[in-house]
PDB file of C-alpha atoms (C1' of nucleotides) in Angstrom:
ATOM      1  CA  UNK D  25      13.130 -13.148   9.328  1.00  0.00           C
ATOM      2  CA  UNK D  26       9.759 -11.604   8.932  1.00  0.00           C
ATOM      3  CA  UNK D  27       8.379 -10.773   6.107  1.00  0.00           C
ATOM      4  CA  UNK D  28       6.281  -8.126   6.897  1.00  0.00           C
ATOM      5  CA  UNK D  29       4.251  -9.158   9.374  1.00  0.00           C
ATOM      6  CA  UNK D  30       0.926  -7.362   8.715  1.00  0.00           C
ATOM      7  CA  UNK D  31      -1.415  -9.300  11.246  1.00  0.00           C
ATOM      8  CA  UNK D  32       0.971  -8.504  14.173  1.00  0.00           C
ATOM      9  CA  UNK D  33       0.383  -5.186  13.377  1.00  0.00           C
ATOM     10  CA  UNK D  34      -3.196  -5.442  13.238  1.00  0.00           C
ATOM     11  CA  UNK D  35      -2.859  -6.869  16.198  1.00  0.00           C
ATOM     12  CA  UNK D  36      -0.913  -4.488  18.340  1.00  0.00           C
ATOM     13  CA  UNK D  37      -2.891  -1.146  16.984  1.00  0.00           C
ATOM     14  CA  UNK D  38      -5.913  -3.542  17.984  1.00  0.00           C
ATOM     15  CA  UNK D  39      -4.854  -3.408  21.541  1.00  0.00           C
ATOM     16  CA  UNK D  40      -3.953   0.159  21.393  1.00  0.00           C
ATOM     17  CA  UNK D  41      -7.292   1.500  21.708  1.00  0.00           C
ATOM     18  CA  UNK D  42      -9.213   2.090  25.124  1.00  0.00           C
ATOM     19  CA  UNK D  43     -12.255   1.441  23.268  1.00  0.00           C
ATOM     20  CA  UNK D  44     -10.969  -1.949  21.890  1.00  0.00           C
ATOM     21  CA  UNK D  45      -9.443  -3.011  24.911  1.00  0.00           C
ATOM     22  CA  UNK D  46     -12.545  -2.076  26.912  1.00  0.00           C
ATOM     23  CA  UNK D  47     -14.676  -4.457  24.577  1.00  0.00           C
ATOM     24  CA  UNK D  48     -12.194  -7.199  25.240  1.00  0.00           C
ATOM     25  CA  UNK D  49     -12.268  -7.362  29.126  1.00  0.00           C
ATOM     26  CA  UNK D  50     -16.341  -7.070  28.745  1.00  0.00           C
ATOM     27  CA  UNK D  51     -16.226 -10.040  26.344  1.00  0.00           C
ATOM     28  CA  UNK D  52     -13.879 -11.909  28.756  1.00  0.00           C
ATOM     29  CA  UNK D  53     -16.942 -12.065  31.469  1.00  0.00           C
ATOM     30  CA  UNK D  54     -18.722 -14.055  28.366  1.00  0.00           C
ATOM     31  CA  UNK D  55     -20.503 -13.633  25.103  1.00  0.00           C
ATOM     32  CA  UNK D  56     -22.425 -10.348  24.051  1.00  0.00           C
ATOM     33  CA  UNK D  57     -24.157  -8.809  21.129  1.00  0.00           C
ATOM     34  CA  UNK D  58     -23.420  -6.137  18.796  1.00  0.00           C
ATOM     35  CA  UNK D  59     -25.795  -3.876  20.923  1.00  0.00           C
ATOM     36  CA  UNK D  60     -25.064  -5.301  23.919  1.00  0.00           C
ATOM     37  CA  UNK D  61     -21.422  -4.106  23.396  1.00  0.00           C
ATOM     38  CA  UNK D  62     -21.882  -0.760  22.194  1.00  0.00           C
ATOM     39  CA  UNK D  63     -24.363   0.066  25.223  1.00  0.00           C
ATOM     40  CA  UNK D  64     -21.700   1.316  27.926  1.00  0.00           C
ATOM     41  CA  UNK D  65     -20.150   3.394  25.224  1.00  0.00           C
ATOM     42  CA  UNK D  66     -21.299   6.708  24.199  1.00  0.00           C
ATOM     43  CA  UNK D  67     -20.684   6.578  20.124  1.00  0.00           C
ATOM     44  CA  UNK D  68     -22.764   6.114  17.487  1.00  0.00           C
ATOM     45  CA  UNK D  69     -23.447   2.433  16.354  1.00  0.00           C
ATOM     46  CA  UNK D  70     -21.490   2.641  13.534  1.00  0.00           C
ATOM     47  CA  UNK D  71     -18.592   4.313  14.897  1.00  0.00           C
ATOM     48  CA  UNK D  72     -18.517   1.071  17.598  1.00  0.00           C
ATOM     49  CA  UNK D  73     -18.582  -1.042  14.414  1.00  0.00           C
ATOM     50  CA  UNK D  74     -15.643  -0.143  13.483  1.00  0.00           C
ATOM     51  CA  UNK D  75     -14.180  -0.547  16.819  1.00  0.00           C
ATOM     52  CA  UNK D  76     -15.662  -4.274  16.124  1.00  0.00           C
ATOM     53  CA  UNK D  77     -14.616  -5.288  12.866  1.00  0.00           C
ATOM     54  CA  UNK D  78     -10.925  -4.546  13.786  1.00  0.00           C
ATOM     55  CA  UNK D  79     -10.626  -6.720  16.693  1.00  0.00           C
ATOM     56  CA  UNK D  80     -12.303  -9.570  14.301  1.00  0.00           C
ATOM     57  CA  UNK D  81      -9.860  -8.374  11.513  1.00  0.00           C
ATOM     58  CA  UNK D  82      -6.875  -8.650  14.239  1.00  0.00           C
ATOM     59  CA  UNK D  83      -8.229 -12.002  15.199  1.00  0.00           C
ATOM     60  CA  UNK D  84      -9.032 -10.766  18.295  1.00  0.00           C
ATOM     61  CA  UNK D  85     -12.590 -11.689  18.479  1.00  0.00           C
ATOM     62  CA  UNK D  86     -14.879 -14.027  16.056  1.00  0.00           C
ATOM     63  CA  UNK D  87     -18.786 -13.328  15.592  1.00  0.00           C
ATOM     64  CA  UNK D  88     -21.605 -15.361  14.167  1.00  0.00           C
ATOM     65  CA  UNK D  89     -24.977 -14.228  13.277  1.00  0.00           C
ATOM     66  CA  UNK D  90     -28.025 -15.292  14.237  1.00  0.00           C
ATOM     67  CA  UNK D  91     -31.123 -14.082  12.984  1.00  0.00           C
ATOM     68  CA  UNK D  92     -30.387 -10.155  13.149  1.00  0.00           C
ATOM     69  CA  UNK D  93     -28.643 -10.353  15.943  1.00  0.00           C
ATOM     70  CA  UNK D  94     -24.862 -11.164  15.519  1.00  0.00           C
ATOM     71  CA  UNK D  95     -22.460 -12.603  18.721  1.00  0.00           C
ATOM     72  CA  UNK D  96     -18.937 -11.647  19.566  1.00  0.00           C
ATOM     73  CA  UNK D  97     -16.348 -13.439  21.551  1.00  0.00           C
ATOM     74  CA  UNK D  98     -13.233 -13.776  22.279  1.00  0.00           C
ATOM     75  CA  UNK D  99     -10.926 -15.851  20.386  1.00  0.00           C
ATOM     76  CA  UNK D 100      -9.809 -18.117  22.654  1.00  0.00           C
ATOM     77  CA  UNK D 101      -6.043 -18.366  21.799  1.00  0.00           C
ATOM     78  CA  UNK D 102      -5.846 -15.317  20.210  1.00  0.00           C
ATOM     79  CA  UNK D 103      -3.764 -13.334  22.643  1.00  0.00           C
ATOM     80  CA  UNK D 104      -0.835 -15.985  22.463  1.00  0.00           C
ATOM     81  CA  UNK D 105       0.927 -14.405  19.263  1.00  0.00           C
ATOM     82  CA  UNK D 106       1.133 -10.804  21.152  1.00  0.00           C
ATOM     83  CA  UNK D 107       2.603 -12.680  24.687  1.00  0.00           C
ATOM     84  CA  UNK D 108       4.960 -15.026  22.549  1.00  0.00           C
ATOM     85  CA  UNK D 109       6.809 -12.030  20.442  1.00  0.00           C
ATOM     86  CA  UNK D 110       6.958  -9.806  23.583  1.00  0.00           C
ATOM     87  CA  UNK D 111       8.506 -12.720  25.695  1.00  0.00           C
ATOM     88  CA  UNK D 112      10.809 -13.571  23.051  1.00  0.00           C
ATOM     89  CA  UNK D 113      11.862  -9.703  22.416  1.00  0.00           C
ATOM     90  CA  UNK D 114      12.268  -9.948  26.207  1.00  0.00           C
ATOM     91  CA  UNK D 115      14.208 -12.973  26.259  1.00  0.00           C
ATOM     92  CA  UNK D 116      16.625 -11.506  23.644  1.00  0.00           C
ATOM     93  CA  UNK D 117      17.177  -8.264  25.200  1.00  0.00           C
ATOM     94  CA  UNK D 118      17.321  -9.134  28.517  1.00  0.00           C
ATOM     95  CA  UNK D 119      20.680 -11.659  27.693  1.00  0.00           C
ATOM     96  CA  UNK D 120      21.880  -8.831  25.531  1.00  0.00           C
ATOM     97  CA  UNK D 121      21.559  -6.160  28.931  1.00  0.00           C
ATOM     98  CA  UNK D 122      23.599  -8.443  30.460  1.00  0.00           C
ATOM     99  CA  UNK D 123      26.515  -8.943  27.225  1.00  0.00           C
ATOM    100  CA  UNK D 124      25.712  -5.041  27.198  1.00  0.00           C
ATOM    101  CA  UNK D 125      27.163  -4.854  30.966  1.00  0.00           C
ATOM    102  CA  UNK D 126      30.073  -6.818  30.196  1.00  0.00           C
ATOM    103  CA  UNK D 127      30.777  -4.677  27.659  1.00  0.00           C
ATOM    104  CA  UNK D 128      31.053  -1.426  29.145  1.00  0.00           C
ATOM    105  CA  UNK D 129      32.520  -2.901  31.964  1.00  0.00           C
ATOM    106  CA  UNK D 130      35.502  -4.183  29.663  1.00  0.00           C
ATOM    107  CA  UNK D 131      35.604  -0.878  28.002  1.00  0.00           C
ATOM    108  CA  UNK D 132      35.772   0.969  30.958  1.00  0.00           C
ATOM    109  CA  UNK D 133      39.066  -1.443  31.877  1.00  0.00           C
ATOM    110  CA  UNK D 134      40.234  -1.901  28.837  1.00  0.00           C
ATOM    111  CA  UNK D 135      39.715   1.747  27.064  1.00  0.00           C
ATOM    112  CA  UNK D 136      39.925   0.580  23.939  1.00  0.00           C
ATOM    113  CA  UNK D 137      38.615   3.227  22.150  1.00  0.00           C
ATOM    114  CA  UNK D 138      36.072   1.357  19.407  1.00  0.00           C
ATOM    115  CA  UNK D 139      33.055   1.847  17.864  1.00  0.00           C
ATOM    116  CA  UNK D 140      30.871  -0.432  18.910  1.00  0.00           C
ATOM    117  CA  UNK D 141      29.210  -1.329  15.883  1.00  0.00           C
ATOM    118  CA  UNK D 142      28.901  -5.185  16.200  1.00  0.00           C
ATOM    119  CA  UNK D 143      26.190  -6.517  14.041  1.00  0.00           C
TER     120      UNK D 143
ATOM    121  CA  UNK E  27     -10.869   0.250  36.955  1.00  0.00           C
ATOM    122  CA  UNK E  28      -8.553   1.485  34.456  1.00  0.00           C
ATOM    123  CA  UNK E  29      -9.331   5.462  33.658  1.00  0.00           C
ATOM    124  CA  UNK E  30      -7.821   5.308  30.418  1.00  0.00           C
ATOM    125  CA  UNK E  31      -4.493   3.869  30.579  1.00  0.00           C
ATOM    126  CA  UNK E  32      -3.025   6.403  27.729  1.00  0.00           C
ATOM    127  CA  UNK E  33       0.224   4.679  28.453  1.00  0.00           C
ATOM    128  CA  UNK E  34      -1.404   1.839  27.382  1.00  0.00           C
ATOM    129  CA  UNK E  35      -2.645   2.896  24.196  1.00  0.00           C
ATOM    130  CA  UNK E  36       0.980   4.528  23.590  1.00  0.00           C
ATOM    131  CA  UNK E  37       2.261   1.278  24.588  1.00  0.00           C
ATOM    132  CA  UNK E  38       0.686  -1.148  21.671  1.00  0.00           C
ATOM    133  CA  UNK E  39       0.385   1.553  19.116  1.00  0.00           C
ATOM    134  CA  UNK E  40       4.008   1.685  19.406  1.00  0.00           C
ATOM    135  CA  UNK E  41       4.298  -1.787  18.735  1.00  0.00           C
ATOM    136  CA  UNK E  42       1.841  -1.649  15.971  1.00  0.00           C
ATOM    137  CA  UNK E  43       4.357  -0.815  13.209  1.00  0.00           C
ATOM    138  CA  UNK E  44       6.797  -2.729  11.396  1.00  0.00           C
ATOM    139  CA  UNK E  45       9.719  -0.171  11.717  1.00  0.00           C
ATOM    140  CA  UNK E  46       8.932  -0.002  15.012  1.00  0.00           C
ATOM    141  CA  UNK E  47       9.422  -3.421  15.704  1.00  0.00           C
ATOM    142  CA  UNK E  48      12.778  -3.858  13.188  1.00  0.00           C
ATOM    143  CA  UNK E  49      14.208  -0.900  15.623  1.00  0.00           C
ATOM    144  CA  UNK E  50      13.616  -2.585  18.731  1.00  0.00           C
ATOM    145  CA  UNK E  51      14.979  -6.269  17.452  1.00  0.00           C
ATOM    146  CA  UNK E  52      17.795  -4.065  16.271  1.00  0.00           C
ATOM    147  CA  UNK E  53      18.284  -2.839  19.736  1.00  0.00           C
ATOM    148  CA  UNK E  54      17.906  -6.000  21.508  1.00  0.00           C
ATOM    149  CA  UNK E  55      21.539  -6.998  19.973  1.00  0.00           C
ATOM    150  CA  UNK E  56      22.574  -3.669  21.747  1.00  0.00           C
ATOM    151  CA  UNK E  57      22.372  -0.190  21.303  1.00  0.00           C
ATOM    152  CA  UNK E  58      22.952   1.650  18.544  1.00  0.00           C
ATOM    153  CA  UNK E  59      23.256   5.315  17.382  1.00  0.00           C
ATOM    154  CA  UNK E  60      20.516   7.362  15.471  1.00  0.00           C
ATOM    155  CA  UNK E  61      22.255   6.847  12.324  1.00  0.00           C
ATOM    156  CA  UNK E  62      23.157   3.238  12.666  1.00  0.00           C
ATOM    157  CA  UNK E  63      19.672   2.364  13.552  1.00  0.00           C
ATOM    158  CA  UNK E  64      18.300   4.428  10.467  1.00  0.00           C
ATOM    159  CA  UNK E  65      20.510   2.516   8.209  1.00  0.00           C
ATOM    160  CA  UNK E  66      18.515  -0.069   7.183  1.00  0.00           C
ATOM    161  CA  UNK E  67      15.892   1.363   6.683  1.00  0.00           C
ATOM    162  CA  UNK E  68      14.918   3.764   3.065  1.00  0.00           C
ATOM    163  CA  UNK E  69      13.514   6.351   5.014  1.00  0.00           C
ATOM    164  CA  UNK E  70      14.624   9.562   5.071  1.00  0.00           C
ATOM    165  CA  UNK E  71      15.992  10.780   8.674  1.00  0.00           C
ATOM    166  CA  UNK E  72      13.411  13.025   9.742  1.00  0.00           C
ATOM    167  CA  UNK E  73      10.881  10.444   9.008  1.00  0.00           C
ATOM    168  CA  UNK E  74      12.556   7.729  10.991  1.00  0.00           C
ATOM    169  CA  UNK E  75      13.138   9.834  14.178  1.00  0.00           C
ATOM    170  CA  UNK E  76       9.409  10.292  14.344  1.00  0.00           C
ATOM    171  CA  UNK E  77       9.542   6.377  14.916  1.00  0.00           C
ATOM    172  CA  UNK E  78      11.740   6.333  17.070  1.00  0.00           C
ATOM    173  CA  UNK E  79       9.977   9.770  19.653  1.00  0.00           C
ATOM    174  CA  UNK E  80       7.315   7.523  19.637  1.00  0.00           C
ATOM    175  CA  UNK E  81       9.117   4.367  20.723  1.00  0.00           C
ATOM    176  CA  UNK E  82      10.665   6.628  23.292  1.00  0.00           C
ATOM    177  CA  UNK E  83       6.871   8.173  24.440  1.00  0.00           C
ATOM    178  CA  UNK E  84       6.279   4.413  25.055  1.00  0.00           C
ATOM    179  CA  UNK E  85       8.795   4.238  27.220  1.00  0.00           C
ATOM    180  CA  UNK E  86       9.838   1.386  24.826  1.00  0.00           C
ATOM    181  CA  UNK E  87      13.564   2.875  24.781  1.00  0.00           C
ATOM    182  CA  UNK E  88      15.644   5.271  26.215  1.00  0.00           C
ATOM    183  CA  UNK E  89      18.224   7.764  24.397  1.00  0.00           C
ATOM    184  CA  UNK E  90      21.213   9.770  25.510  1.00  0.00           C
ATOM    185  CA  UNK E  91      22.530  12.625  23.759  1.00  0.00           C
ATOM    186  CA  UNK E  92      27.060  12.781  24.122  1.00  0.00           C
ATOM    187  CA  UNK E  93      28.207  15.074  22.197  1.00  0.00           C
ATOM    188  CA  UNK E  94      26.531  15.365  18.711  1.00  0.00           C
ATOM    189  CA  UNK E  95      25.177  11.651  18.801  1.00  0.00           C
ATOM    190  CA  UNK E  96      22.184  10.092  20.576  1.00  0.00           C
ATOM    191  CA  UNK E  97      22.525   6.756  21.429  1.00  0.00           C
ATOM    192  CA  UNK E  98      19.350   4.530  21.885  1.00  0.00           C
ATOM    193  CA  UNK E  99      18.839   1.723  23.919  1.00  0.00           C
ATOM    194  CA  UNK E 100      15.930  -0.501  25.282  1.00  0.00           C
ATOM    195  CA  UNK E 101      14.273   0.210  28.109  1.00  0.00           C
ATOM    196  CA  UNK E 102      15.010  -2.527  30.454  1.00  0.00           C
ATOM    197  CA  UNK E 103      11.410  -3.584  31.796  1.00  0.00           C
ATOM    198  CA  UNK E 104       9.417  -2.029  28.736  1.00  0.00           C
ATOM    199  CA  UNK E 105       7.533  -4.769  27.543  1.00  0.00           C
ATOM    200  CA  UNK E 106       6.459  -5.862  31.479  1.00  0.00           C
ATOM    201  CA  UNK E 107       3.136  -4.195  31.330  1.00  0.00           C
ATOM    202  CA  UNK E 108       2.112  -5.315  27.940  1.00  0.00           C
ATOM    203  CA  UNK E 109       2.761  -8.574  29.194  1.00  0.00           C
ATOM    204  CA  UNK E 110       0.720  -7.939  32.557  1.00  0.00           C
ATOM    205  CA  UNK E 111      -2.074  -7.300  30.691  1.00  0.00           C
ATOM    206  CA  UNK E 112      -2.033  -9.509  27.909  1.00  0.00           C
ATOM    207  CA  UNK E 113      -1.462 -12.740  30.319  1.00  0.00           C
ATOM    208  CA  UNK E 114      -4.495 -10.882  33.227  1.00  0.00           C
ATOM    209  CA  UNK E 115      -6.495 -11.100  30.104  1.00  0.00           C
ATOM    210  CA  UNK E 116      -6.158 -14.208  29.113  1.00  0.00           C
ATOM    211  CA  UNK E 117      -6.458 -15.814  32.691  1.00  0.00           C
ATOM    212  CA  UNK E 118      -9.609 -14.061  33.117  1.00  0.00           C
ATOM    213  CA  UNK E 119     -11.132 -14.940  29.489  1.00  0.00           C
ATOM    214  CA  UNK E 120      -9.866 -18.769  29.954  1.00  0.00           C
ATOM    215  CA  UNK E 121     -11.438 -18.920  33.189  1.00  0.00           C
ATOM    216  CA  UNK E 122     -14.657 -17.700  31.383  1.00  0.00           C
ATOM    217  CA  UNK E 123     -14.598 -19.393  28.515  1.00  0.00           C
ATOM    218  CA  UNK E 124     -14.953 -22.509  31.354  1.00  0.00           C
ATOM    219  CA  UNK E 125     -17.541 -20.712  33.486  1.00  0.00           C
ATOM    220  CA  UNK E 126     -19.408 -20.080  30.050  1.00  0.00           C
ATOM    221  CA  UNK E 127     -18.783 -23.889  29.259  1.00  0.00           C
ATOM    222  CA  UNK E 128     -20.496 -24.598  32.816  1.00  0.00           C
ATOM    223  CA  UNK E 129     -23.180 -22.191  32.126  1.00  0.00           C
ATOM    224  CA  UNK E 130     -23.439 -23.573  28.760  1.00  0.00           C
ATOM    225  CA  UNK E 131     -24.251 -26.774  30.190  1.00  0.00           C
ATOM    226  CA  UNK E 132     -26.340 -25.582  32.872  1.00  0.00           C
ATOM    227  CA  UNK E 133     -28.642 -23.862  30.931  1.00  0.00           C
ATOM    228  CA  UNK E 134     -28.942 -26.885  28.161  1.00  0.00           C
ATOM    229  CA  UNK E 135     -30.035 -28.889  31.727  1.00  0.00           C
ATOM    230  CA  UNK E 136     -32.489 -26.393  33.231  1.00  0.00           C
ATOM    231  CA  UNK E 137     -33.808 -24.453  30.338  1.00  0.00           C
ATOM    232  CA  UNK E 138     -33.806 -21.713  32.217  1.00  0.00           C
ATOM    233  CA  UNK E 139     -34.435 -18.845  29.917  1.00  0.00           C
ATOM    234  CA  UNK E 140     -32.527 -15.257  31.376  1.00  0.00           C
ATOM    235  CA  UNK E 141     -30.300 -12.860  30.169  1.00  0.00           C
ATOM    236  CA  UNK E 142     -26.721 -12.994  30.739  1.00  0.00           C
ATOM    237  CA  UNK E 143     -26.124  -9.372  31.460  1.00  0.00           C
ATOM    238  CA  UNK E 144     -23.824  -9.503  34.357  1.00  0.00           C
ATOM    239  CA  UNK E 145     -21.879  -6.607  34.451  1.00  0.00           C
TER     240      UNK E 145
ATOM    241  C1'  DA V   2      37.485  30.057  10.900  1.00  0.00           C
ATOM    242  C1'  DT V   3      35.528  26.874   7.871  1.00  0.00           C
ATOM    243  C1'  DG V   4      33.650  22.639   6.762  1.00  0.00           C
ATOM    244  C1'  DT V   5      31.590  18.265   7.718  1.00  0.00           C
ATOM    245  C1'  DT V   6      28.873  15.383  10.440  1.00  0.00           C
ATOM    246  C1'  DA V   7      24.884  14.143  13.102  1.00  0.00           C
ATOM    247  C1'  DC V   8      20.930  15.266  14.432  1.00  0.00           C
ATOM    248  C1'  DC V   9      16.719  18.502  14.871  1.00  0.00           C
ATOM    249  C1'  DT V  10      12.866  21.692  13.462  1.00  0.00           C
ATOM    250  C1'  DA V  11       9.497  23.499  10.387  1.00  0.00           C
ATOM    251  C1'  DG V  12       6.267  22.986   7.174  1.00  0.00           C
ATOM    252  C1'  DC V  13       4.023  20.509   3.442  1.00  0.00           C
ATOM    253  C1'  DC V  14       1.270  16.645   1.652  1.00  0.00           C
ATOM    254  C1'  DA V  15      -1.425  12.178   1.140  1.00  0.00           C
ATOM    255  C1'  DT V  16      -3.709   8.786   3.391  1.00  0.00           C
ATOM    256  C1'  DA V  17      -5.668   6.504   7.451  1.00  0.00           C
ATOM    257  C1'  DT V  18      -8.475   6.727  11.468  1.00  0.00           C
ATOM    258  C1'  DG V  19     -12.307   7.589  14.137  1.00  0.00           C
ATOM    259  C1'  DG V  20     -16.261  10.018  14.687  1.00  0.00           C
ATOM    260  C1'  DC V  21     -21.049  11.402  12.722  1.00  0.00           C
ATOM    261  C1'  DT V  22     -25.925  11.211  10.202  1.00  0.00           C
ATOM    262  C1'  DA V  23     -28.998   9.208   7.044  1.00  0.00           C
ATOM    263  C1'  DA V  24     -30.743   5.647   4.732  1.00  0.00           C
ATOM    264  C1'  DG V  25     -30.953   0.513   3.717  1.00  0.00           C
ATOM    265  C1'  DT V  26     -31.717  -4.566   4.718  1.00  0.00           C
ATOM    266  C1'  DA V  27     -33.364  -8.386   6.980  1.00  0.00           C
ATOM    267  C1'  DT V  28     -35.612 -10.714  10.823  1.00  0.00           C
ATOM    268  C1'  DG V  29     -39.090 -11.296  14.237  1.00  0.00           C
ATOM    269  C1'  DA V  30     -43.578  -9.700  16.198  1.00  0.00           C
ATOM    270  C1'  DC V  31     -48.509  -8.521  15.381  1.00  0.00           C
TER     271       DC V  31
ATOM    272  C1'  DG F  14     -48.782  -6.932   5.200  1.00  0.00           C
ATOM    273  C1'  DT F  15     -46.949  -3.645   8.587  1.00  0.00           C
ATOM    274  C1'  DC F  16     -43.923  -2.256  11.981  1.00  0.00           C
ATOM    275  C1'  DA F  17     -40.214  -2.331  15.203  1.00  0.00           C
ATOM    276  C1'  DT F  18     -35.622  -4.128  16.033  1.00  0.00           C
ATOM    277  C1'  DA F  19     -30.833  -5.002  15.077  1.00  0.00           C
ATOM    278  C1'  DC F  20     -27.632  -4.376  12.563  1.00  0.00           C
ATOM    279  C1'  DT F  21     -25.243  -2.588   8.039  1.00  0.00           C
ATOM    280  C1'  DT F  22     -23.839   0.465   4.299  1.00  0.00           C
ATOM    281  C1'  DA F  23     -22.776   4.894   2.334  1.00  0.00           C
ATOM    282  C1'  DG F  24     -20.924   9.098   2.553  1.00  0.00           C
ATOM    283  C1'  DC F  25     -19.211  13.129   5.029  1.00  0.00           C
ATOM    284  C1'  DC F  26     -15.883  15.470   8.059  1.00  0.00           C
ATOM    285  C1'  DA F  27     -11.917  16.539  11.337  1.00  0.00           C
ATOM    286  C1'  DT F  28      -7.812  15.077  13.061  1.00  0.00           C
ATOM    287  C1'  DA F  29      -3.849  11.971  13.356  1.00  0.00           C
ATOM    288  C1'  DT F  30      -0.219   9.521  11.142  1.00  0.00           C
ATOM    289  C1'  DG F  31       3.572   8.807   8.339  1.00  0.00           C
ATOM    290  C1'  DG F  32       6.104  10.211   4.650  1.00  0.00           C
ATOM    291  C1'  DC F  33       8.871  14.124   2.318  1.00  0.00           C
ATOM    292  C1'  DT F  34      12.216  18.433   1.505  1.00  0.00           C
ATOM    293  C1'  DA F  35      14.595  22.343   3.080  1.00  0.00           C
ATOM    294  C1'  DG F  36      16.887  24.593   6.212  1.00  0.00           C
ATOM    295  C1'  DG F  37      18.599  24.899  10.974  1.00  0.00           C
ATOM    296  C1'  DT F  38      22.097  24.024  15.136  1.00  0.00           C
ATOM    297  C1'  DA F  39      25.776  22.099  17.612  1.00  0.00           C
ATOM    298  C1'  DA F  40      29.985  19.352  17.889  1.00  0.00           C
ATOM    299  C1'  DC F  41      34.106  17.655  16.007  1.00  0.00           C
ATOM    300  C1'  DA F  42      37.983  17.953  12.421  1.00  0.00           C
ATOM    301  C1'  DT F  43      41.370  20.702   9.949  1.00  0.00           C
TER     302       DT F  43
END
DNA sequence: ATGTTACCTAGCCATATGGCTAAGTATGAC
DNA sequence: GTCATACTTAGCCATATGGCTAGGTAACAT
């Protein structure tokens, strides 16, 4: 399964920046402008641009221009791909901690002396 | 808050990456040897372990060195604080988007004409 | 002791990332 | 029309990232 899955990366090096993740928690108290944004944070405009156009390329955030002024904010669902694959990862390796446990614990009994190559 | 959560930013940068993300659905059906998780992937070795230091600066997985093999495994509660902060997020953004809905409204009623900085 | 295996280190290279300044465009104000 | 504002584009630069080969080092096998 997966083929690739480019926008979960974009997503996940989205969230890896302090900058990024700054911009989201200020844009979860509401709606703000380009310059309005970039204000608390010492960088050149068009370095913060940047910072900008990857959270809209991750999906993070949408904007819409009006006039010269364009608006960001948040996309409202857009943080349930990231939750869902890290629950699911979670999920999966949480069971397999447990299998894991039995495992060792019959190998310790047992001492059957195996690789334990069981994909 | 926050002062620059570089475990953070380790955190989701680590997740960011395809390879990254094969190794730790690898490991979620157990652990596995160096070798036996480079496997599948054409990479050569040297290449791959850089993957994996960084999975392991995460604190995404944990190895163990017997003998001449390192054995990796997943870090039991890794993907907790990603998950923290992903689901704080979205509480707090969903409760704005509905206090921005309100607001919305209000102003549409009142016409009352101010800024919305509120930091 | 010699060889093989399994991993590690060192060093190189290409591209991506994240910052900058300078100059451009388009809208709103006068 | 002229000017200020609010972005935007273009191009430069330094460092980080992600890949490679070549050559260790340490453990197990013979």
């Amino acid at each position: 399964m997966a083929k690739y899955d480019e926008q979960l990366d974009r997503y996940f090096t989205a969230l890896g920046d302090p900058t990024r993740r700054a911009i989201l928690s200020r844009l979860a108290r509401g709606p703000a402008s380009t310059s309005e944004l970039a204000a608390p944070h010492d960088m050149a405009l068009p370095s913060f641009l940047a910072h900008l156009r990857k959270l809209e390329a991750a999906g993070l955030v949408t904007s819409d221009k009006q006039g010269r002024v364009r608006s960001y904010s948040l996309t409202p669902d857009a943080l349930r791909p990231a939750q869902d694959w890290l629950s699911e990862q979670r999920a999966l390796w949480e069971t397999r901690l447990d299998q894991f446990d039995d495992y060792v614990t019959n190998l310790t009994q047992e001492r059957t002396d195996g690789p334990r190559s069981q994909d």
